[in-house]
Amino acid sequence: MDFDKGPLIDIHLLEPDIRLPVEDDGNGVLRGSVSITCRKSYTIQSLELLFEGFQYIIADGDRPLKGERKQIARHPVLLYPVSSNSNTDTDTASDLLLSPGTTQCTFESILPSHLPATLQCPELDIQYSLRATMHYHRITTCNATSSSKRQWLMRKRIRNTACTIPVRLIAAPSSTSLLYHNHGIDSLKQTTTWCQYRIAFEHRSITAGKTMCILLQMAPHLQGMLLEQVYIEWIERRRVSTQKTSKHLLLPIRWIQLDHYGRQHTMTPPLRLGSQPRSFRLAYQVPEHLVPSIQFHDQFAMDHHVVVSMMLSFPAVVKCKNDDSKRYMRRYTKTIRFGTDMRVIDGRQDQDARLPPYQEYGKSHGSSSNSTLIMQGPPVYTP
């Protein structure tokens, strides 16, 4: 009895994330190979790839509503049989014998244009997949005995096997986005009744899940002023078709102050400002579940607005309600806010924005590991 379950098929992508060009008429490229592993010999009739993309509009729950599922991409790629202009017999051309072992079929195909990047949020879910389907058959023989002679019967079993993997599309960084990222945000000097302050961000864009550094400088106008707390509020605005929603996230900041020697000192508010200007370097962990910003799309858009709130308290002399001649001391609380637009990028886009480390530099030139040139990203500020 034959217990062979047939060949095993698997897909290997050359790039785990497909970069989408910034140009409107640009296309992503799908590269990889299909591995076919079999224990016996088989004959392939056809081998086809199917790249699909679906868009789910989600509302009032985690399940997509009926009629809200939309196919946004369908791109078939025929790997075998290969089309040819020669006048050969179709049955002869479609025969491809696979020997026992592993056989790899490489492919490279241009994806359709104007595809949105992979996205997942409570209102919208965009997913892509790649499916490989192979139709094959194996000719087996069985013997049937009769009263006169022994006969051999040929049986042709046509079967199929398939494999599906998810594909992630991300938007490649453009020269404009790189310049936008490298320029910081500075509020300049702002003057209020209670103090002067300045808030500066190192970059105009931030990666979800990374640490964002904020520079805070304050010069109090009143004696005994305390900086009670600093909060970061993320406003995530989403537009799907005609529906507009916003989500507010109010989170505190971790405090870090650097001395003249560059050493870090963790502080806990409230902080006494004193009479001299003070400078603080604050570290903030950006939530990982923030959706990357998407602005240039006809059906949906995602943008972010960040608000820094500073809670101040200061002493003041007030009159007593029952007796105007009596005075007593109490503390008042005021909140100062500064808001700006901030672009949230995907972690894989952040890797594309940096040069790769030159780890093979020392090996190629025969130098020691001490002289190897290694380029790294900016330091991560942790308490």
XYZ file of N, CA and C in Angstrom, residues 254-269 279-283 381-383:
72
model
N 8.619 59.673 31.381
C 9.720 59.308 32.250
C 10.752 60.439 32.247
N 11.295 60.739 33.407
C 12.178 61.891 33.572
C 13.632 61.466 33.523
N 14.418 62.226 32.777
C 15.862 62.016 32.723
C 16.525 63.387 32.626
N 17.536 63.621 33.454
C 18.308 64.856 33.393
C 19.785 64.504 33.254
N 20.474 65.200 32.361
C 21.884 64.965 32.119
C 22.700 66.053 32.792
N 23.762 65.632 33.481
C 24.637 66.614 34.111
C 25.712 67.049 33.120
N 26.711 67.790 33.601
C 27.758 68.309 32.723
C 28.644 67.193 32.173
N 28.690 66.051 32.856
C 29.519 64.939 32.416
C 28.738 63.945 31.548
N 27.486 64.252 31.241
C 26.683 63.367 30.417
C 26.036 62.226 31.154
N 26.152 62.205 32.491
C 25.522 61.150 33.269
C 24.033 61.430 33.469
N 23.264 60.364 33.530
C 21.818 60.488 33.630
C 21.385 60.409 35.096
N 20.429 61.248 35.437
C 19.860 61.258 36.779
C 18.349 61.195 36.633
N 17.756 60.172 37.200
C 16.311 60.031 37.148
C 15.682 60.872 38.256
N 14.674 61.632 37.887
C 13.991 62.500 38.834
C 12.521 62.140 38.886
N 11.910 62.508 39.978
C 10.489 62.266 40.172
C 9.820 63.586 40.519
N 8.825 64.012 39.715
C 8.127 65.260 40.043
C 7.307 65.098 41.324
N 16.704 73.379 32.741
C 16.636 72.608 31.507
C 16.479 71.139 31.861
N 15.527 70.476 31.220
C 15.255 69.061 31.455
C 15.264 68.336 30.126
N 15.766 67.126 30.153
C 15.695 66.242 28.988
C 14.798 65.069 29.362
N 13.666 64.972 28.707
C 12.641 63.995 29.059
C 12.639 62.858 28.048
N 12.427 61.660 28.546
C 12.336 60.471 27.698
C 10.906 59.958 27.732
N 17.575 56.775 25.002
C 17.614 57.306 26.357
C 16.683 56.483 27.239
N 17.260 55.823 28.217
C 16.490 55.034 29.175
C 16.848 55.491 30.576
N 15.910 55.417 31.502
C 16.191 55.865 32.861
C 17.116 54.905 33.586
